[in-house]
């Protein structure tokens, strides 16, 4: 169950970091590595940034403890759609190439717009978090142009299957409910990523990551940094991760919806 490192021949423009199935279809040579790890726990932003410079670290979790606005955030999340529709209720995006001379002002404006729909007691804190995540990602990958920020109220598992993403990097915080699940490369059966396509996550989860005890579960209010397949020095695929399993009551209703802040950095313009 080793990570896969893709060597791309000069005749193909399939990106390094694509899926195993697409790699084989494109005639890409596959080498084996077991390097990719999740750094958890991290105890500060500075430590998160320094650890992220290590090419073997693909995911990071900074546990920040309980949010001082926990009750206010929960009250807001509870009045979202009954089951949380998983679509962002706030979404902003900029091309950083168009604002090189005033990038800081542009990012500040972006984050201010993002939180404008929140109740006033929450705006300052979540805006500060959004700015922190934007600053972290853009400083680590300064040549990637597309910056997207969003807030979601999630009641079901949007990304319930183990996977990697094609973006450069994502930073996120789950303010209520459980955080993202991540796993080291050595605990992933990469062959099963393609073999289990079409299966339910209940079946595919245990085939892709057979040892449940090896999963890194980010706590509420933790900062997660996920390196994607397009991270500049990624070895093979990005970090393998998924949405957490959410608890439901006897009638199938989600016990606790999740309020999630996401910041994505991409080389091409993403959609919603």
mmCIF file of C-alpha atoms in Angstrom:
data_model
loop_
_atom_site.group_PDB
_atom_site.id
_atom_site.type_symbol
_atom_site.label_atom_id
_atom_site.label_comp_id
_atom_site.label_asym_id
_atom_site.label_seq_id
_atom_site.Cartn_x
_atom_site.Cartn_y
_atom_site.Cartn_z
ATOM 1 C CA UNK A 1 0.000 0.000 0.000
ATOM 2 C CA UNK A 2 2.542 2.554 -1.151
ATOM 3 C CA UNK A 3 2.146 5.971 -2.663
ATOM 4 C CA UNK A 4 2.469 6.303 -6.414
ATOM 5 C CA UNK A 5 4.950 8.693 -7.979
ATOM 6 C CA UNK A 6 4.286 9.473 -11.634
ATOM 7 C CA UNK A 7 7.073 10.077 -14.154
ATOM 8 C CA UNK A 8 5.673 11.929 -17.153
ATOM 9 C CA UNK A 9 7.139 11.307 -20.639
ATOM 10 C CA UNK A 10 7.861 14.384 -22.736
ATOM 11 C CA UNK A 11 5.188 13.420 -25.286
ATOM 12 C CA UNK A 12 2.231 13.687 -22.910
ATOM 13 C CA UNK A 13 0.598 16.671 -21.212
ATOM 14 C CA UNK A 14 -1.252 14.627 -18.595
ATOM 15 C CA UNK A 15 -0.333 16.335 -15.297
ATOM 16 C CA UNK A 16 1.847 14.680 -12.723
ATOM 17 C CA UNK A 17 -0.463 13.801 -9.854
ATOM 18 C CA UNK A 18 -3.306 12.388 -11.948
ATOM 19 C CA UNK A 19 -5.178 9.209 -11.020
ATOM 20 C CA UNK A 20 -3.672 5.758 -11.407
ATOM 21 C CA UNK A 21 -6.220 4.830 -14.086
ATOM 22 C CA UNK A 22 -5.448 7.945 -16.160
ATOM 23 C CA UNK A 23 -1.707 7.457 -15.655
ATOM 24 C CA UNK A 24 -1.856 3.978 -17.129
ATOM 25 C CA UNK A 25 -4.093 5.135 -19.988
ATOM 26 C CA UNK A 26 -1.536 7.826 -20.864
ATOM 27 C CA UNK A 27 1.406 5.430 -20.687
ATOM 28 C CA UNK A 28 2.907 7.152 -17.672
ATOM 29 C CA UNK A 29 5.571 5.232 -15.770
ATOM 30 C CA UNK A 30 4.588 4.574 -12.164
ATOM 31 C CA UNK A 31 7.241 4.414 -9.453
ATOM 32 C CA UNK A 32 6.678 3.480 -5.820
ATOM 33 C CA UNK A 33 7.191 5.651 -2.737
ATOM 34 C CA UNK A 34 5.976 5.602 0.861
ATOM 35 C CA UNK A 35 7.017 9.127 1.764
ATOM 36 C CA UNK A 36 3.826 11.138 2.144
ATOM 37 C CA UNK A 37 2.772 11.805 5.739
ATOM 38 C CA UNK A 38 0.306 13.897 7.717
ATOM 39 C CA UNK A 39 1.887 16.192 10.320
ATOM 40 C CA UNK A 40 -0.411 15.991 13.336
ATOM 41 C CA UNK A 41 -0.551 17.591 15.827
ATOM 42 C CA UNK A 42 0.862 21.016 14.962
ATOM 43 C CA UNK A 43 0.847 23.559 17.790
ATOM 44 C CA UNK A 44 1.192 26.911 16.012
ATOM 45 C CA UNK A 45 0.840 28.672 12.683
ATOM 46 C CA UNK A 46 4.599 29.129 12.404
ATOM 47 C CA UNK A 47 5.089 25.405 12.954
ATOM 48 C CA UNK A 48 2.453 24.607 10.327
ATOM 49 C CA UNK A 49 4.219 26.799 7.780
ATOM 50 C CA UNK A 50 7.680 25.392 8.515
ATOM 51 C CA UNK A 51 6.474 21.773 8.405
ATOM 52 C CA UNK A 52 4.674 22.377 5.121
ATOM 53 C CA UNK A 53 8.035 23.152 3.496
ATOM 54 C CA UNK A 54 8.987 19.496 3.927
ATOM 55 C CA UNK A 55 8.078 17.751 0.630
ATOM 56 C CA UNK A 56 7.205 14.520 2.444
ATOM 57 C CA UNK A 57 4.491 16.300 4.458
ATOM 58 C CA UNK A 58 1.272 16.306 2.424
ATOM 59 C CA UNK A 59 -1.262 17.259 5.070
ATOM 60 C CA UNK A 60 -1.101 19.203 8.325
ATOM 61 C CA UNK A 61 -3.447 19.611 11.288
ATOM 62 C CA UNK A 62 -3.107 22.496 13.746
ATOM 63 C CA UNK A 63 -5.357 21.876 16.741
ATOM 64 C CA UNK A 64 -6.391 25.277 18.087
ATOM 65 C CA UNK A 65 -8.625 24.137 20.935
ATOM 66 C CA UNK A 66 -12.135 25.435 21.555
ATOM 67 C CA UNK A 67 -13.286 28.535 19.697
ATOM 68 C CA UNK A 68 -14.314 31.376 22.077
ATOM 69 C CA UNK A 69 -17.374 31.955 19.846
ATOM 70 C CA UNK A 70 -18.425 28.301 19.909
ATOM 71 C CA UNK A 71 -21.992 28.945 21.091
ATOM 72 C CA UNK A 72 -22.593 31.855 18.717
ATOM 73 C CA UNK A 73 -21.303 29.819 15.772
ATOM 74 C CA UNK A 74 -23.490 26.855 16.706
ATOM 75 C CA UNK A 75 -26.558 29.088 16.974
ATOM 76 C CA UNK A 76 -25.925 30.408 13.476
ATOM 77 C CA UNK A 77 -25.247 26.960 12.030
ATOM 78 C CA UNK A 78 -28.406 25.521 13.596
ATOM 79 C CA UNK A 79 -30.567 27.984 11.672
ATOM 80 C CA UNK A 80 -29.031 27.042 8.307
ATOM 81 C CA UNK A 81 -31.000 24.750 5.979
ATOM 82 C CA UNK A 82 -32.400 21.765 7.925
ATOM 83 C CA UNK A 83 -29.867 19.264 6.645
ATOM 84 C CA UNK A 84 -27.232 21.627 5.273
ATOM 85 C CA UNK A 85 -27.134 21.602 1.484
ATOM 86 C CA UNK A 86 -23.357 21.483 1.197
ATOM 87 C CA UNK A 87 -23.275 24.437 -1.207
ATOM 88 C CA UNK A 88 -21.435 27.603 -0.193
ATOM 89 C CA UNK A 89 -23.680 30.377 1.103
ATOM 90 C CA UNK A 90 -20.732 32.747 0.685
ATOM 91 C CA UNK A 91 -18.267 32.455 -2.207
ATOM 92 C CA UNK A 92 -15.589 34.841 -3.484
ATOM 93 C CA UNK A 93 -12.785 34.410 -6.007
ATOM 94 C CA UNK A 94 -9.981 36.495 -7.502
ATOM 95 C CA UNK A 95 -7.216 36.093 -10.042
ATOM 96 C CA UNK A 96 -4.133 37.219 -8.159
ATOM 97 C CA UNK A 97 -2.341 38.090 -11.406
ATOM 98 C CA UNK A 98 -4.704 41.009 -11.936
ATOM 99 C CA UNK A 99 -3.857 42.576 -8.588
ATOM 100 C CA UNK A 100 -0.094 42.214 -8.227
ATOM 101 C CA UNK A 101 0.350 45.851 -7.237
ATOM 102 C CA UNK A 102 -2.293 45.751 -4.505
ATOM 103 C CA UNK A 103 -2.583 42.050 -3.705
ATOM 104 C CA UNK A 104 -2.933 42.609 0.048
ATOM 105 C CA UNK A 105 -5.832 45.038 -0.435
ATOM 106 C CA UNK A 106 -7.506 42.654 -2.882
ATOM 107 C CA UNK A 107 -7.298 39.721 -0.470
ATOM 108 C CA UNK A 108 -8.555 41.912 2.389
ATOM 109 C CA UNK A 109 -11.564 42.923 0.302
ATOM 110 C CA UNK A 110 -12.172 39.310 -0.699
ATOM 111 C CA UNK A 111 -12.334 38.141 2.915
ATOM 112 C CA UNK A 112 -14.460 41.091 4.006
ATOM 113 C CA UNK A 113 -17.057 40.260 1.330
ATOM 114 C CA UNK A 114 -17.006 36.596 2.335
ATOM 115 C CA UNK A 115 -18.157 37.225 5.898
ATOM 116 C CA UNK A 116 -20.612 40.030 5.123
ATOM 117 C CA UNK A 117 -23.623 37.678 5.417
ATOM 118 C CA UNK A 118 -22.632 36.413 8.844
ATOM 119 C CA UNK A 119 -24.097 37.807 12.079
ATOM 120 C CA UNK A 120 -22.018 40.749 13.249
ATOM 121 C CA UNK A 121 -20.531 38.942 16.311
ATOM 122 C CA UNK A 122 -18.886 36.377 14.012
ATOM 123 C CA UNK A 123 -17.568 38.574 11.218
ATOM 124 C CA UNK A 124 -14.287 39.806 12.675
ATOM 125 C CA UNK A 125 -13.112 36.404 13.904
ATOM 126 C CA UNK A 126 -13.951 34.515 10.712
ATOM 127 C CA UNK A 127 -12.538 37.294 8.538
ATOM 128 C CA UNK A 128 -9.268 37.072 10.484
ATOM 129 C CA UNK A 129 -9.204 33.299 9.961
ATOM 130 C CA UNK A 130 -9.885 33.687 6.236
ATOM 131 C CA UNK A 131 -7.065 36.222 5.927
ATOM 132 C CA UNK A 132 -4.704 33.893 7.813
ATOM 133 C CA UNK A 133 -5.490 30.958 5.519
ATOM 134 C CA UNK A 134 -5.187 33.102 2.376
ATOM 135 C CA UNK A 135 -1.864 34.545 3.512
ATOM 136 C CA UNK A 136 -0.502 31.101 4.382
ATOM 137 C CA UNK A 137 -1.403 29.488 1.064
ATOM 138 C CA UNK A 138 -0.313 32.385 -1.136
ATOM 139 C CA UNK A 139 3.015 32.722 0.662
ATOM 140 C CA UNK A 140 3.724 28.993 0.264
ATOM 141 C CA UNK A 141 2.688 28.910 -3.424
ATOM 142 C CA UNK A 142 3.133 32.474 -4.714
ATOM 143 C CA UNK A 143 2.947 31.589 -8.419
ATOM 144 C CA UNK A 144 -0.539 30.014 -8.297
ATOM 145 C CA UNK A 145 -3.062 32.610 -9.509
ATOM 146 C CA UNK A 146 -6.599 31.582 -8.505
ATOM 147 C CA UNK A 147 -7.669 32.184 -4.917
ATOM 148 C CA UNK A 148 -11.139 31.013 -3.878
ATOM 149 C CA UNK A 149 -12.728 31.426 -0.441
ATOM 150 C CA UNK A 150 -16.056 29.993 0.677
ATOM 151 C CA UNK A 151 -18.220 29.299 3.694
ATOM 152 C CA UNK A 152 -20.430 26.204 3.720
ATOM 153 C CA UNK A 153 -23.089 24.851 6.022
ATOM 154 C CA UNK A 154 -22.717 21.089 5.637
ATOM 155 C CA UNK A 155 -25.151 18.499 6.949
ATOM 156 C CA UNK A 156 -24.145 15.537 4.826
ATOM 157 C CA UNK A 157 -20.840 14.186 3.524
ATOM 158 C CA UNK A 158 -19.964 16.099 0.357
ATOM 159 C CA UNK A 159 -16.637 14.314 -0.103
ATOM 160 C CA UNK A 160 -17.436 11.064 1.663
ATOM 161 C CA UNK A 161 -15.032 8.947 -0.399
ATOM 162 C CA UNK A 162 -11.269 8.859 0.131
ATOM 163 C CA UNK A 163 -9.692 10.957 -2.606
ATOM 164 C CA UNK A 164 -7.097 13.556 -3.566
ATOM 165 C CA UNK A 165 -7.784 16.888 -5.226
ATOM 166 C CA UNK A 166 -6.355 18.536 -8.330
ATOM 167 C CA UNK A 167 -6.022 21.992 -6.814
ATOM 168 C CA UNK A 168 -2.645 23.285 -5.622
ATOM 169 C CA UNK A 169 -3.642 23.480 -1.981
ATOM 170 C CA UNK A 170 -6.598 23.883 0.355
ATOM 171 C CA UNK A 171 -6.769 25.235 3.895
ATOM 172 C CA UNK A 172 -9.941 24.781 5.909
ATOM 173 C CA UNK A 173 -11.494 25.075 9.345
ATOM 174 C CA UNK A 174 -14.583 23.229 10.624
ATOM 175 C CA UNK A 175 -16.089 25.515 13.264
ATOM 176 C CA UNK A 176 -18.785 23.058 14.321
ATOM 177 C CA UNK A 177 -18.858 19.294 14.095
ATOM 178 C CA UNK A 178 -15.887 17.090 13.233
ATOM 179 C CA UNK A 179 -13.071 18.143 10.928
ATOM 180 C CA UNK A 180 -11.528 16.575 7.832
ATOM 181 C CA UNK A 181 -10.025 13.077 7.902
ATOM 182 C CA UNK A 182 -6.513 12.560 6.461
ATOM 183 C CA UNK A 183 -4.183 9.593 6.128
ATOM 184 C CA UNK A 184 -0.495 8.903 5.467
ATOM 185 C CA UNK A 185 0.452 7.452 2.067
ATOM 186 C CA UNK A 186 1.697 4.240 3.662
ATOM 187 C CA UNK A 187 -1.801 3.481 4.971
ATOM 188 C CA UNK A 188 -3.542 3.883 1.594
ATOM 189 C CA UNK A 189 -4.143 1.075 -0.885
ATOM 190 C CA UNK A 190 -3.818 3.235 -3.997
ATOM 191 C CA UNK A 191 -4.875 0.430 -6.323
ATOM 192 C CA UNK A 192 -8.275 0.502 -4.625
ATOM 193 C CA UNK A 193 -8.877 4.158 -5.462
ATOM 194 C CA UNK A 194 -9.794 3.126 -9.000
ATOM 195 C CA UNK A 195 -10.978 -0.406 -8.324
ATOM 196 C CA UNK A 196 -13.684 0.842 -5.949
ATOM 197 C CA UNK A 197 -15.121 3.510 -8.266
ATOM 198 C CA UNK A 198 -18.906 3.234 -8.203
ATOM 199 C CA UNK A 199 -18.993 1.561 -4.794
ATOM 200 C CA UNK A 200 -20.572 3.237 -1.793
ATOM 201 C CA UNK A 201 -18.186 4.934 0.610
ATOM 202 C CA UNK A 202 -19.172 2.420 3.294
ATOM 203 C CA UNK A 203 -17.561 -0.296 1.154
ATOM 204 C CA UNK A 204 -14.741 1.670 -0.499
ATOM 205 C CA UNK A 205 -13.528 3.329 2.716
ATOM 206 C CA UNK A 206 -12.281 0.142 4.323
ATOM 207 C CA UNK A 207 -10.725 -1.104 1.075
ATOM 208 C CA UNK A 208 -8.810 2.115 0.386
ATOM 209 C CA UNK A 209 -7.769 2.646 4.027
ATOM 210 C CA UNK A 210 -7.989 -0.797 5.671
ATOM 211 C CA UNK A 211 -6.759 0.299 9.116
ATOM 212 C CA UNK A 212 -9.254 2.785 10.545
ATOM 213 C CA UNK A 213 -6.971 3.462 13.524
ATOM 214 C CA UNK A 214 -4.427 5.134 11.206
ATOM 215 C CA UNK A 215 -6.772 7.963 10.215
ATOM 216 C CA UNK A 216 -5.903 11.486 11.373
ATOM 217 C CA UNK A 217 -9.160 13.168 12.452
ATOM 218 C CA UNK A 218 -9.010 16.950 12.659
ATOM 219 C CA UNK A 219 -10.907 18.318 15.623
ATOM 220 C CA UNK A 220 -13.448 21.132 15.699
ATOM 221 C CA UNK A 221 -11.805 24.532 15.085
ATOM 222 C CA UNK A 222 -8.586 22.904 13.812
ATOM 223 C CA UNK A 223 -6.764 24.315 10.799
ATOM 224 C CA UNK A 224 -6.114 21.745 8.068
ATOM 225 C CA UNK A 225 -3.722 22.310 5.193
ATOM 226 C CA UNK A 226 -4.111 19.845 2.333
ATOM 227 C CA UNK A 227 -1.564 19.647 -0.466
ATOM 228 C CA UNK A 228 -3.281 18.828 -3.743
ATOM 229 C CA UNK A 229 -2.032 16.963 -6.798
ATOM 230 C CA UNK A 230 -0.746 20.243 -8.285
ATOM 231 C CA UNK A 231 1.355 21.314 -5.290
ATOM 232 C CA UNK A 232 4.705 22.430 -6.661
ATOM 233 C CA UNK A 233 6.902 19.658 -5.197
ATOM 234 C CA UNK A 234 4.320 16.949 -4.538
ATOM 235 C CA UNK A 235 5.566 13.369 -4.718
ATOM 236 C CA UNK A 236 2.868 11.384 -6.489
ATOM 237 C CA UNK A 237 -0.667 12.299 -5.452
ATOM 238 C CA UNK A 238 -1.782 14.925 -2.979
ATOM 239 C CA UNK A 239 -2.842 14.015 0.531
ATOM 240 C CA UNK A 240 -5.578 11.367 0.728
ATOM 241 C CA UNK A 241 -8.544 12.726 2.670
ATOM 242 C CA UNK A 242 -12.321 12.737 3.023
ATOM 243 C CA UNK A 243 -15.164 14.419 4.848
ATOM 244 C CA UNK A 244 -15.793 13.049 8.326
ATOM 245 C CA UNK A 245 -18.597 10.610 9.000
ATOM 246 C CA UNK A 246 -21.393 12.635 10.618
ATOM 247 C CA UNK A 247 -23.689 11.251 13.263
ATOM 248 C CA UNK A 248 -27.432 11.025 12.594
ATOM 249 C CA UNK A 249 -30.360 10.528 14.925
ATOM 250 C CA UNK A 250 -32.946 7.730 14.729
ATOM 251 C CA UNK A 251 -34.821 9.611 11.992
ATOM 252 C CA UNK A 252 -31.737 10.123 9.856
ATOM 253 C CA UNK A 253 -31.248 13.794 10.709
ATOM 254 C CA UNK A 254 -27.756 15.144 11.203
ATOM 255 C CA UNK A 255 -27.008 15.669 14.876
ATOM 256 C CA UNK A 256 -24.602 18.536 14.282
ATOM 257 C CA UNK A 257 -24.174 20.458 11.057
ATOM 258 C CA UNK A 258 -20.738 21.728 10.117
ATOM 259 C CA UNK A 259 -19.799 25.324 9.376
ATOM 260 C CA UNK A 260 -16.702 25.115 7.188
ATOM 261 C CA UNK A 261 -14.354 27.824 5.934
ATOM 262 C CA UNK A 262 -12.438 26.769 2.818
ATOM 263 C CA UNK A 263 -9.608 28.550 1.020
ATOM 264 C CA UNK A 264 -8.388 27.047 -2.272
ATOM 265 C CA UNK A 265 -5.398 27.927 -4.416
ATOM 266 C CA UNK A 266 -5.490 26.715 -8.030
ATOM 267 C CA UNK A 267 -3.538 27.052 -11.267
ATOM 268 C CA UNK A 268 -6.734 27.184 -13.348
ATOM 269 C CA UNK A 269 -10.040 28.847 -12.558
ATOM 270 C CA UNK A 270 -12.278 26.467 -10.584
ATOM 271 C CA UNK A 271 -16.062 26.465 -10.568
ATOM 272 C CA UNK A 272 -18.294 26.317 -7.525
#
